[in-house]
Coordinates of C-alpha atoms and ligand atoms in Angstrom, one line a residue:
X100 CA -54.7 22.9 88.4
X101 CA -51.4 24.0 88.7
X102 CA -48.9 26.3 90.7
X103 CA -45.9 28.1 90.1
X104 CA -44.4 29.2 93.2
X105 CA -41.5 32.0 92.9
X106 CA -39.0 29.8 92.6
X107 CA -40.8 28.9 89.0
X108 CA -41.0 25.2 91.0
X109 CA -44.5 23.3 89.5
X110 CA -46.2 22.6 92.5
X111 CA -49.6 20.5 92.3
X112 CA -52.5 22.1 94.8
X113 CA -55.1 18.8 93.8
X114 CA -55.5 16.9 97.3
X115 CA -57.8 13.6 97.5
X116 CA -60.6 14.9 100.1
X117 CA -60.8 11.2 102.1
X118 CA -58.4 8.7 103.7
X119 CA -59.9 6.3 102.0
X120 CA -60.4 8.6 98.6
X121 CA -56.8 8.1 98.5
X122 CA -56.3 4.1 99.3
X123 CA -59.0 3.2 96.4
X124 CA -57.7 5.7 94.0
X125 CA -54.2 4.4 94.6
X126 CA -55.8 0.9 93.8
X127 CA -57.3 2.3 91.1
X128 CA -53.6 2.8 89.3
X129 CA -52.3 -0.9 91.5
X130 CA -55.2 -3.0 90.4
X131 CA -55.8 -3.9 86.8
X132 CA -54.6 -6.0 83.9
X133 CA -51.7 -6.3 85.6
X134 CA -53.9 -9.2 88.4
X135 CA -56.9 -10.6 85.7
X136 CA -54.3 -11.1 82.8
X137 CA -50.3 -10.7 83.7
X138 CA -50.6 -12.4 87.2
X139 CA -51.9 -15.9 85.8
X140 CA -50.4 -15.7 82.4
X141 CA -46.9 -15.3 83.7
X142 CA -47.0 -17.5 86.5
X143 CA -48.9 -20.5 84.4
X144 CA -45.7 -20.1 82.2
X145 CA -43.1 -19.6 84.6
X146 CA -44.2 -23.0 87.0
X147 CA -46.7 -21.7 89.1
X148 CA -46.5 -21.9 92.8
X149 CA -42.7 -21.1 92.8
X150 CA -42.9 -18.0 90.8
X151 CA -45.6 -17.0 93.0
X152 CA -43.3 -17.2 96.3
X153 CA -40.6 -15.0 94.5
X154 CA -43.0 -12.7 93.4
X155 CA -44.3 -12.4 97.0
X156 CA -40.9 -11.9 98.3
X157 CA -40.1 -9.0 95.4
X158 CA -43.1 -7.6 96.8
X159 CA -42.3 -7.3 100.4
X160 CA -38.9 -6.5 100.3
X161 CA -38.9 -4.3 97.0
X162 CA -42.5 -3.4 95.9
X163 CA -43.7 -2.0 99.2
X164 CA -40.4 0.2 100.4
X165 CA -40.3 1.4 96.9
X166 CA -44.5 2.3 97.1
X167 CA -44.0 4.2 100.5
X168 CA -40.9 6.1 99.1
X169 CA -42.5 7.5 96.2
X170 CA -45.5 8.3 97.9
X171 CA -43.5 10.0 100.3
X172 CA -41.5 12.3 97.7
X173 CA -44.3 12.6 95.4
X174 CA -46.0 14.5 98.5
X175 CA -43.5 16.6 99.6
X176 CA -42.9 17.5 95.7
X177 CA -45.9 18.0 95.2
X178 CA -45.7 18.3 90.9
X179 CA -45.5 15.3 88.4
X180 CA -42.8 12.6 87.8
X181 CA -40.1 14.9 86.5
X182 CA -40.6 18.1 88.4
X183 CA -41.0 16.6 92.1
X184 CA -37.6 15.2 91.5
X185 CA -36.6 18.7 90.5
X186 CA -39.0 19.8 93.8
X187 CA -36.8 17.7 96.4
X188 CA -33.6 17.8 95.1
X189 CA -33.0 21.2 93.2
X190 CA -29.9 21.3 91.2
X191 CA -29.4 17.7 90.5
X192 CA -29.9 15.0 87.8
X193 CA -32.0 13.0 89.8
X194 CA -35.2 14.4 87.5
X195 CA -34.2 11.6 85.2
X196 CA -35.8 9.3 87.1
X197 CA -38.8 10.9 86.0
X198 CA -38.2 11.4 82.4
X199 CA -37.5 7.6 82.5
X200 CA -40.8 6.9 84.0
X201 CA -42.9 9.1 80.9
X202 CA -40.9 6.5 78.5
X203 CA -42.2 4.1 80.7
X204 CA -45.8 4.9 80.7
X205 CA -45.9 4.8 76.8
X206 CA -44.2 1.8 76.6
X207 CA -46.4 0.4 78.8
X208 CA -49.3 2.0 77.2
X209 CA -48.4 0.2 74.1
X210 CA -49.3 -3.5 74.8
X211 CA -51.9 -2.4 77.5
X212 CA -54.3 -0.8 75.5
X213 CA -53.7 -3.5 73.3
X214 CA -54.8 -6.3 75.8
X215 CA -57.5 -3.7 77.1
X216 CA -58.6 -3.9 73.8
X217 CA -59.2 -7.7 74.2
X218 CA -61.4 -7.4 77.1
X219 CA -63.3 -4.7 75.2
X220 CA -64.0 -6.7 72.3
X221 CA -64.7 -9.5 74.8
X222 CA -67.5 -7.5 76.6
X223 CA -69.6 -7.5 73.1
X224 CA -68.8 -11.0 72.7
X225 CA -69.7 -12.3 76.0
X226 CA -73.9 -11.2 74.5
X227 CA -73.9 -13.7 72.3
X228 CA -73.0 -17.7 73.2
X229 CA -70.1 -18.7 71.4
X230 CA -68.0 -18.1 73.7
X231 CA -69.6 -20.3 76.8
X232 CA -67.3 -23.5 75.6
X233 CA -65.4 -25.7 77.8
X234 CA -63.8 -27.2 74.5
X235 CA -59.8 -25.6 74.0
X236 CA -59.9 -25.3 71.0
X237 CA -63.5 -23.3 70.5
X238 CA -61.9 -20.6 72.9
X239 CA -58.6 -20.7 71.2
X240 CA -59.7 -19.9 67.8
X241 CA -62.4 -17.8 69.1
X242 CA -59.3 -15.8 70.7
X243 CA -56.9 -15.9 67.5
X244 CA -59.4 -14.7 65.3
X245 CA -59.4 -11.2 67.1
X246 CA -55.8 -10.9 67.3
X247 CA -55.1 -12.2 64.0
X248 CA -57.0 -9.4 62.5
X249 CA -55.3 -6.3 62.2
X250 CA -58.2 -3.7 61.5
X251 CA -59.9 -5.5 64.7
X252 CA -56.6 -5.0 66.8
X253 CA -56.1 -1.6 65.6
X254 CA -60.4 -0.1 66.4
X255 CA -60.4 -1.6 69.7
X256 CA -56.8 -0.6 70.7
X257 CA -58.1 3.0 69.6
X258 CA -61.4 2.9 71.4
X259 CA -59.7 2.0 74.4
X260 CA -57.7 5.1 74.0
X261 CA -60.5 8.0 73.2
X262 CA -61.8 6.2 76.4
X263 CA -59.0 7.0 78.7
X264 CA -58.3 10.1 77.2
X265 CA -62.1 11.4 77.4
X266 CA -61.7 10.4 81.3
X267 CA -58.7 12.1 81.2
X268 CA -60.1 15.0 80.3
X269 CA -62.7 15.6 83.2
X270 CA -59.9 16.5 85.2
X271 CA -58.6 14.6 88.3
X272 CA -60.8 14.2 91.1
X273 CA -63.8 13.6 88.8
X274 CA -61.6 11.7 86.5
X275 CA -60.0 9.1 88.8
X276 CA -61.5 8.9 92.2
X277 CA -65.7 8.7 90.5
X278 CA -64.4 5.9 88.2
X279 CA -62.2 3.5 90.6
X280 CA -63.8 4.0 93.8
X281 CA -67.0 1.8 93.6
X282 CA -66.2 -0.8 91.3
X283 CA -63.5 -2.7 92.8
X284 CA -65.0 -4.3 95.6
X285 CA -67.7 -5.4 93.0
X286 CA -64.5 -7.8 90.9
X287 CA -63.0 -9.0 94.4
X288 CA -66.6 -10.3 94.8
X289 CA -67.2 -11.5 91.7
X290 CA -63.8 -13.3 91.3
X291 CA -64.5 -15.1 95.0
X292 CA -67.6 -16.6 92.8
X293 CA -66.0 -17.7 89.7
X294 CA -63.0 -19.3 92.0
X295 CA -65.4 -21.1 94.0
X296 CA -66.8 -22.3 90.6
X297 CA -63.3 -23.3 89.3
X298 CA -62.0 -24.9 92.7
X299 CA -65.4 -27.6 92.7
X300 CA -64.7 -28.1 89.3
X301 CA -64.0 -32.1 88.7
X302 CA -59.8 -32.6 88.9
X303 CA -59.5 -28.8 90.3
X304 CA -56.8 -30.2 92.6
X305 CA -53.8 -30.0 90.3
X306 CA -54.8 -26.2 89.7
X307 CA -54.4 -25.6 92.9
X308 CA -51.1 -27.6 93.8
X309 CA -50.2 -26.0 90.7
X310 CA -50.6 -22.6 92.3
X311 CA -49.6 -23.4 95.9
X312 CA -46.7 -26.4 95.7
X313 CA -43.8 -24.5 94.9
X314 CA -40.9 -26.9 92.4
X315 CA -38.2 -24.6 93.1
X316 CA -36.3 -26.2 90.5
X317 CA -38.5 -24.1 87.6
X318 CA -36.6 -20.9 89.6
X319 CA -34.0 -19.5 87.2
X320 CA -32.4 -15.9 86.8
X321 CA -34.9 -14.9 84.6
X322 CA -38.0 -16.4 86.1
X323 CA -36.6 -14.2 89.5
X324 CA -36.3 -10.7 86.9
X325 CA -40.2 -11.6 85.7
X326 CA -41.3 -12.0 89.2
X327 CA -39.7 -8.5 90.1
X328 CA -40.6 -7.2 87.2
X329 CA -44.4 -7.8 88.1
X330 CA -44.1 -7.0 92.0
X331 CA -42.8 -3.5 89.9
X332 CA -45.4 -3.2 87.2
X333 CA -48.2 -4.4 89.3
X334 CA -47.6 -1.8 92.4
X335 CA -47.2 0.9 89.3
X336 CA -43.9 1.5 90.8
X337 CA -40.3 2.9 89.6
X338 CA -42.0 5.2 87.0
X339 CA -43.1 8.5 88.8
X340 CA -46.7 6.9 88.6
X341 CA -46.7 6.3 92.1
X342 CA -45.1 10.1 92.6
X343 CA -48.3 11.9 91.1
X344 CA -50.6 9.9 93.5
X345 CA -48.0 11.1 96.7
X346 CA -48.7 14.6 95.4
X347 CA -52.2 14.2 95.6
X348 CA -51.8 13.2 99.4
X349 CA -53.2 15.5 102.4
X350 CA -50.1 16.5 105.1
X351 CA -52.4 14.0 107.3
X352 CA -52.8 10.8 105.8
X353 CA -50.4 7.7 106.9
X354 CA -48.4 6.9 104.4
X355 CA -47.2 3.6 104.9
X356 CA -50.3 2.6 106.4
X357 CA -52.1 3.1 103.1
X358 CA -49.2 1.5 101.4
X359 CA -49.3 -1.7 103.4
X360 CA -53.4 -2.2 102.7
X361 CA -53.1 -1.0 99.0
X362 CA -49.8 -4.0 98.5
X363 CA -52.4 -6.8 100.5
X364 CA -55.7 -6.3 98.4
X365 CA -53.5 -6.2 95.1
X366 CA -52.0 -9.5 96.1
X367 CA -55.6 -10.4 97.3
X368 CA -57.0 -9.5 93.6
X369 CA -54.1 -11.4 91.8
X370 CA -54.1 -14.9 94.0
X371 CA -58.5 -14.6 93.8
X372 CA -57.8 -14.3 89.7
X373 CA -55.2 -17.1 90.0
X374 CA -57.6 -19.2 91.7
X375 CA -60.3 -18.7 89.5
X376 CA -58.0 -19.8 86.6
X377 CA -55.9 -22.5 87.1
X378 CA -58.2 -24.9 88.7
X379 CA -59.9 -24.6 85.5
X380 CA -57.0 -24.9 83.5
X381 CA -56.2 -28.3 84.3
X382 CA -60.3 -29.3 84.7
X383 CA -61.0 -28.8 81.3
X384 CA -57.4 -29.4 79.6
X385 CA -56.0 -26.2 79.0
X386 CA -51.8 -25.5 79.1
X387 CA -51.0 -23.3 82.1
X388 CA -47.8 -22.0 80.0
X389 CA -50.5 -20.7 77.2
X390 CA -48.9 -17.2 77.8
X391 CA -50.2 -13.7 76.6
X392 CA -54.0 -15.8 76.2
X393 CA -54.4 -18.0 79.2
X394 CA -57.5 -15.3 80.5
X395 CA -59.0 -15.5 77.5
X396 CA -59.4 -19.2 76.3
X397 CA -59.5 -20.3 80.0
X398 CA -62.1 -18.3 81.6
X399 CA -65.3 -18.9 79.4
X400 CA -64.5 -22.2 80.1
X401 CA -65.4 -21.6 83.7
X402 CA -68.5 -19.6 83.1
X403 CA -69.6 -22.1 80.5
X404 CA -69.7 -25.0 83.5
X405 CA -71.6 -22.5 85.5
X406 CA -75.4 -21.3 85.8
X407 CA -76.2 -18.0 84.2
X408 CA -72.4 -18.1 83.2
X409 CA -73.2 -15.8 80.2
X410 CA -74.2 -13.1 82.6
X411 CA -71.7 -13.5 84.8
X412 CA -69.4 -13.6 81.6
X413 CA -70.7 -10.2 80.9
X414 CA -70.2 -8.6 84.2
X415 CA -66.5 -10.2 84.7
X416 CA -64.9 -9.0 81.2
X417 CA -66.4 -5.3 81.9
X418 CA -65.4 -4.9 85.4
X419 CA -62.1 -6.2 84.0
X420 CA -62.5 -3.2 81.7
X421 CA -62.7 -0.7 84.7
X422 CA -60.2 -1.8 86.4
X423 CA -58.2 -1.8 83.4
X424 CA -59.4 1.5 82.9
X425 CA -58.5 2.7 86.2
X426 CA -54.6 1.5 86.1
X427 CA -54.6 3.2 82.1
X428 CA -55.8 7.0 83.6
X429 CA -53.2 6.9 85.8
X430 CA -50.0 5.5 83.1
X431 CA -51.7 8.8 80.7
X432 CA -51.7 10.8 84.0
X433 CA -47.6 10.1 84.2
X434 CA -47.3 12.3 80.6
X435 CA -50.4 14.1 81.0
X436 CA -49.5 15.6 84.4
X437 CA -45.7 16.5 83.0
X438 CA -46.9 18.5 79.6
X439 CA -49.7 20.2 81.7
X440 CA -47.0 21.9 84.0
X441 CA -44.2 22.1 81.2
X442 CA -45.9 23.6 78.3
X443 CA -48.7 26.0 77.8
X444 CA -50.9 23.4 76.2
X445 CA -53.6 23.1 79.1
X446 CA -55.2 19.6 80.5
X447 CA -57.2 18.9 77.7
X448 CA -54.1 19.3 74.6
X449 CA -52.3 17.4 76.1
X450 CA -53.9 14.4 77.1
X451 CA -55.2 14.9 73.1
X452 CA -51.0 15.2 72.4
X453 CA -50.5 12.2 74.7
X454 CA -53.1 9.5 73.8
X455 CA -52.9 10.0 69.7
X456 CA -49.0 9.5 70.6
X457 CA -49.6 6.4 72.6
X458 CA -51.9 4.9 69.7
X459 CA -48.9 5.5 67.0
X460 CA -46.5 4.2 69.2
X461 CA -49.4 1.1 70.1
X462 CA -50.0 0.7 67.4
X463 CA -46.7 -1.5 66.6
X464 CA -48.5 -4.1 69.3
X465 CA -51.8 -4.1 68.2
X466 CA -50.5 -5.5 65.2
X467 CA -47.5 -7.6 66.8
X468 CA -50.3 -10.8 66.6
X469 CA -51.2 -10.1 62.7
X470 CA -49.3 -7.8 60.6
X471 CA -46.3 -7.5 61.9
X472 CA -46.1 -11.3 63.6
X473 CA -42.9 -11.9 61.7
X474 CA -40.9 -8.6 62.8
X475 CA -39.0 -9.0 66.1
X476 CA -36.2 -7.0 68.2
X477 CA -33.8 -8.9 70.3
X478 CA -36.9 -11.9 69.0
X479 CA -39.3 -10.5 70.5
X480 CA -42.2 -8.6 69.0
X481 CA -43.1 -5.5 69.6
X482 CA -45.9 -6.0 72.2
X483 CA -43.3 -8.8 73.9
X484 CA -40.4 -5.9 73.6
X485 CA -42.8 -3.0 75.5
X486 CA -43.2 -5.3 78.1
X487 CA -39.9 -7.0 78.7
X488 CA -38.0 -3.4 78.5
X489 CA -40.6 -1.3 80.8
X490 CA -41.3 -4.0 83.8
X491 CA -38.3 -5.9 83.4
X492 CA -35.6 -3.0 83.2
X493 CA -36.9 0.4 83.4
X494 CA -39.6 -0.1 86.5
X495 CA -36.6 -1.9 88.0
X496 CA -33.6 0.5 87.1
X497 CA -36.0 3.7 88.3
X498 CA -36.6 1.7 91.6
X499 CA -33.5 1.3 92.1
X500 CA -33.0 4.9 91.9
X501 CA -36.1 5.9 94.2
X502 CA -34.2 3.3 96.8
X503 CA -31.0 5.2 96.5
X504 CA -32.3 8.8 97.1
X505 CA -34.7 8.2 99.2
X506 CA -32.3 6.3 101.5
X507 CA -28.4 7.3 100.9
X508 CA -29.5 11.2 99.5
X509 CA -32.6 12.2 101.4
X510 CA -31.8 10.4 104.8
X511 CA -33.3 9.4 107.7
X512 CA -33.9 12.4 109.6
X513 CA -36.2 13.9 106.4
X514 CA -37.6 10.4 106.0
X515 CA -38.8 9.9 110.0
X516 CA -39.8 13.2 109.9
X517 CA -42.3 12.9 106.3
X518 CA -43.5 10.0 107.4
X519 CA -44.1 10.1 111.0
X520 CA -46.5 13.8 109.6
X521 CA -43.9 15.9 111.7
X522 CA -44.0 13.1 114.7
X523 CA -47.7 13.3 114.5
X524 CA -48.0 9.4 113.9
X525 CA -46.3 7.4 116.6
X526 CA -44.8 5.0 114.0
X527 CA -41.0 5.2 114.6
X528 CA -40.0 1.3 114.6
X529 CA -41.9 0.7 111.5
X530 CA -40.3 3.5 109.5
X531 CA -37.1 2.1 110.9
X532 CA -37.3 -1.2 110.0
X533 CA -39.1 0.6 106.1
X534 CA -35.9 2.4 105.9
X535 CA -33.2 0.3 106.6
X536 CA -35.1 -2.7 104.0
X537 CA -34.8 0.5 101.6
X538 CA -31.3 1.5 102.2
X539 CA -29.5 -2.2 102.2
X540 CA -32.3 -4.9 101.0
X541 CA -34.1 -3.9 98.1
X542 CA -31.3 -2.0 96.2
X543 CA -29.1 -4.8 96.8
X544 CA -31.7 -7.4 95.5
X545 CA -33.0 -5.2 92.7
X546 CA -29.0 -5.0 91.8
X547 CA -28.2 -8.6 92.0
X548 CA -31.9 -9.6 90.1
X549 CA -31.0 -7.4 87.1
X550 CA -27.5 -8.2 86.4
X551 CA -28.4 -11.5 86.7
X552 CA -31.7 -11.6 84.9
X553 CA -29.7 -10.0 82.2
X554 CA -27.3 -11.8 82.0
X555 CA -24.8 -9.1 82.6
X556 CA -23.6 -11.3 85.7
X557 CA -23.6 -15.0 86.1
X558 CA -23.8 -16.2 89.5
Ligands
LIG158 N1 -50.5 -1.7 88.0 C1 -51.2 -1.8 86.8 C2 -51.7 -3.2 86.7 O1 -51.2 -4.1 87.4 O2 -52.6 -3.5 85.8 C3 -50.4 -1.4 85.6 C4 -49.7 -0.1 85.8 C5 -50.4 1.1 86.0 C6 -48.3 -0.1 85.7 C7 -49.7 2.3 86.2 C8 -47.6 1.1 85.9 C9 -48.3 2.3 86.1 F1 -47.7 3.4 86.2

């Protein structure tokens, strides 16, 4: 539902009815792919425990100023990515922060559905046993024979789209909070067994140190941009994603309250799913540096060693699914939310508009495994190119952006006062400390991260 106000401003009027509506539909978007599948595979290939630290660190002093602050504008904007920008500051180019952000989300879309797609096809083959092997290679070519097959790649990339889009298409409340809201705590609890199967595993101990005992000496430039690049992408920050959620927000609800629990059970999910992994890894023989299909060779492994591992193989890839699901309805919502204001198309045209565009645009990384293994940009394939460009330079570059106006334009006195609810929360020191992170840390870092990661700068 939609508002124009006299000004011709787009103003959302959709509010979450619950505190706690709002904290699981936010980790709805947070928690996803992004945990079960990014998390592990980029750590196992960037040397494990050190990665992890930096990727903590990006989290604190980046992710989590950068989540409050859009959450803050995207409530007092009230509209989607590109016309809260235009909400807060009228007159200005600051919108392009949002039109960034809905290149973002298809970008992003691109490889995502792709990888969804995986965990699709792996629900179907998690019925038969095949896949219950502890043996490398079994689960490798069991793996490269879906992605090495383009008509495969291609269905399941599409299914995974009609999906979202017939989600979508239910309309927001219904949509986002039914879906998200029960099924979460269901994976945390699932992912506490299958760790506690990994960790007793025989010679579990090197995952572990692998995941705990930092070498500092695998840190590089570039290992520091992928661990902000994930603290961005896994927060669904510096996109405007975070900025439709703020505009579903009640005047009432604490901000950076909400933001602090959603930032701590998203790093919960991601070290659980790093735990259930990488003990296993090294158990059974696998290479932590595997990259895009660590999940899926290594995990079957686990359920293979363990009783009624087939079920329990069932139930992991499909609540992988969901929360996959969950994080996708809220990338479409980015472009969905935009067109629905913008045009006269209505809710459901435009999510049609929006998710045949993302499978054309997919499309390119559904086949980046098969088809089109030999064409690269800047050597990397398309699905590698979506990712490195959105989390690893536009998530970042928009963040950097949020930090600056929310900070240096918008100021403190509008900041206190938006997230204090008018003085109504007694929270003063916190929102000091929040703001002055987000005025001099996280720009600073993001900065020096990026030209360096780049290797625009060399320090
Ligand atoms: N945060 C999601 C994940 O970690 O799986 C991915 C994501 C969702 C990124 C929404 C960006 C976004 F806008």
């Amino acid at each position: 539902m939609k508002e124009v106000s006299k000004k011709g401003n787009h103003r959302n009027s959709e509010r979450f009815s619950t505190g706690i509506g709002v904290l699981m539909a936010t980790l709805g978007s947070a928690v996803g792919l992004g945990n079960i599948w990014k998390f592990p595979y980029l750590t196992g290939s960037n040397g494990g425990a050190a990665f992890l630290i930096v990727y903590i660190i990006c989290t604190i002093l980046v992710g989590f100023p950068i989540l409050v602050a859009e959450h803050m504008l995207g409530r007092k904007g009230r509209g989607d990515a590109v016309s809260t920008f235009e909400n807060v500051a009228p007159k200005s180019a600051w919108w392009v922060i949002g039109a960034s952000g809905i290149l973002a989300a298809f970008l992003i879309m691109a490889f995502y559905t792709e990888v969804a797609g995986w965990v699709f096809a792996y629900v179907f083959k998690s019925f038969g046993s095949g896949l219950l092997s502890t043996d490398p290679e079994v689960t490798s070519s069991i793996f490269a024979s879906l992605v090495s097959n383009p008509v495969q790649s291609l269905i399941w990339q599409w299914i995974v789209l009609a999906v979202v889009g017939a989600i979508i298409m239910l309309g927001v409340a219904k949509g986002i909070e039914g879906t998200t809201k029960r099924l979460l705590p269901i994976l945390a609890l699932l992912l506490i067994i299958i760790g506690i199967r990994s960790i007793t595993l025989p010679g579990a101990g090197q995952g572990l140190s692998f995941l705990f005992k930092p070498d500092f000496s695998k840190i590089t430039a570039p290992v520091i941009l992928t661990a902000m690049g994930l603290a961005f992408f896994k927060l669904s920050i510096g996109m405007g994603c975070m900025l439709t959620y703020g505009s579903y927000y009640s005047e009432d609800q604490n901000i950076p309250k909400n933001a602090a629990r959603v930032v701590a059970a998203d790093l919960t999910v991601s070290i659980l799913a790093g735990i259930a992994i990488f003990p296993a890894v090294f158990s059974f023989g696998f290479e932590p540096a595997a990259g895009t299909q660590l999940l899926f060779i290594t995990i079957p492994s686990v359920f293979a060693s363990m009783p009624l591992g087939g079920v329990f193989m069932v139930a992991f890839f499909l609540l992988t699914a969901f929360a996959a699901i969950g994080a996708m309805i809220s990338l479409v919502e980015v472009v969905v939310a935009f067109l629905v204001n913008r045009t006269k198309l209505g809710r459901k045209k435009s999510t049609l508009i929006t998710v045949v565009s993302m499978a054309v645009v997919g499309s390119l990384a559904a086949l980046s495994n098969s088809t089109m293994a030999n064409v690269t940009v800047f050597g990397k394939t398309f699905f590698d190119l979506y990712d490195y460009v959105s989390s690893n330079i536009l998530l970042p570059v928009g963040g950097l952006m949020i930090a600056i106006f929310a900070t240096w334009v918008w100021g403190w006195p509008r900041f206190k006062e938006a997230l204090s609810n008018n003085g109504a929360l007694a929270n003063e020191g916190v929102l000091k400390a929040v703001y002055n992170i987000l005025k001099f840390v996280s720009p600073v870092l993001v900065a020096i991260i990026l030209l360096t990661g780049l290797n625009i700068v060399h320090i």
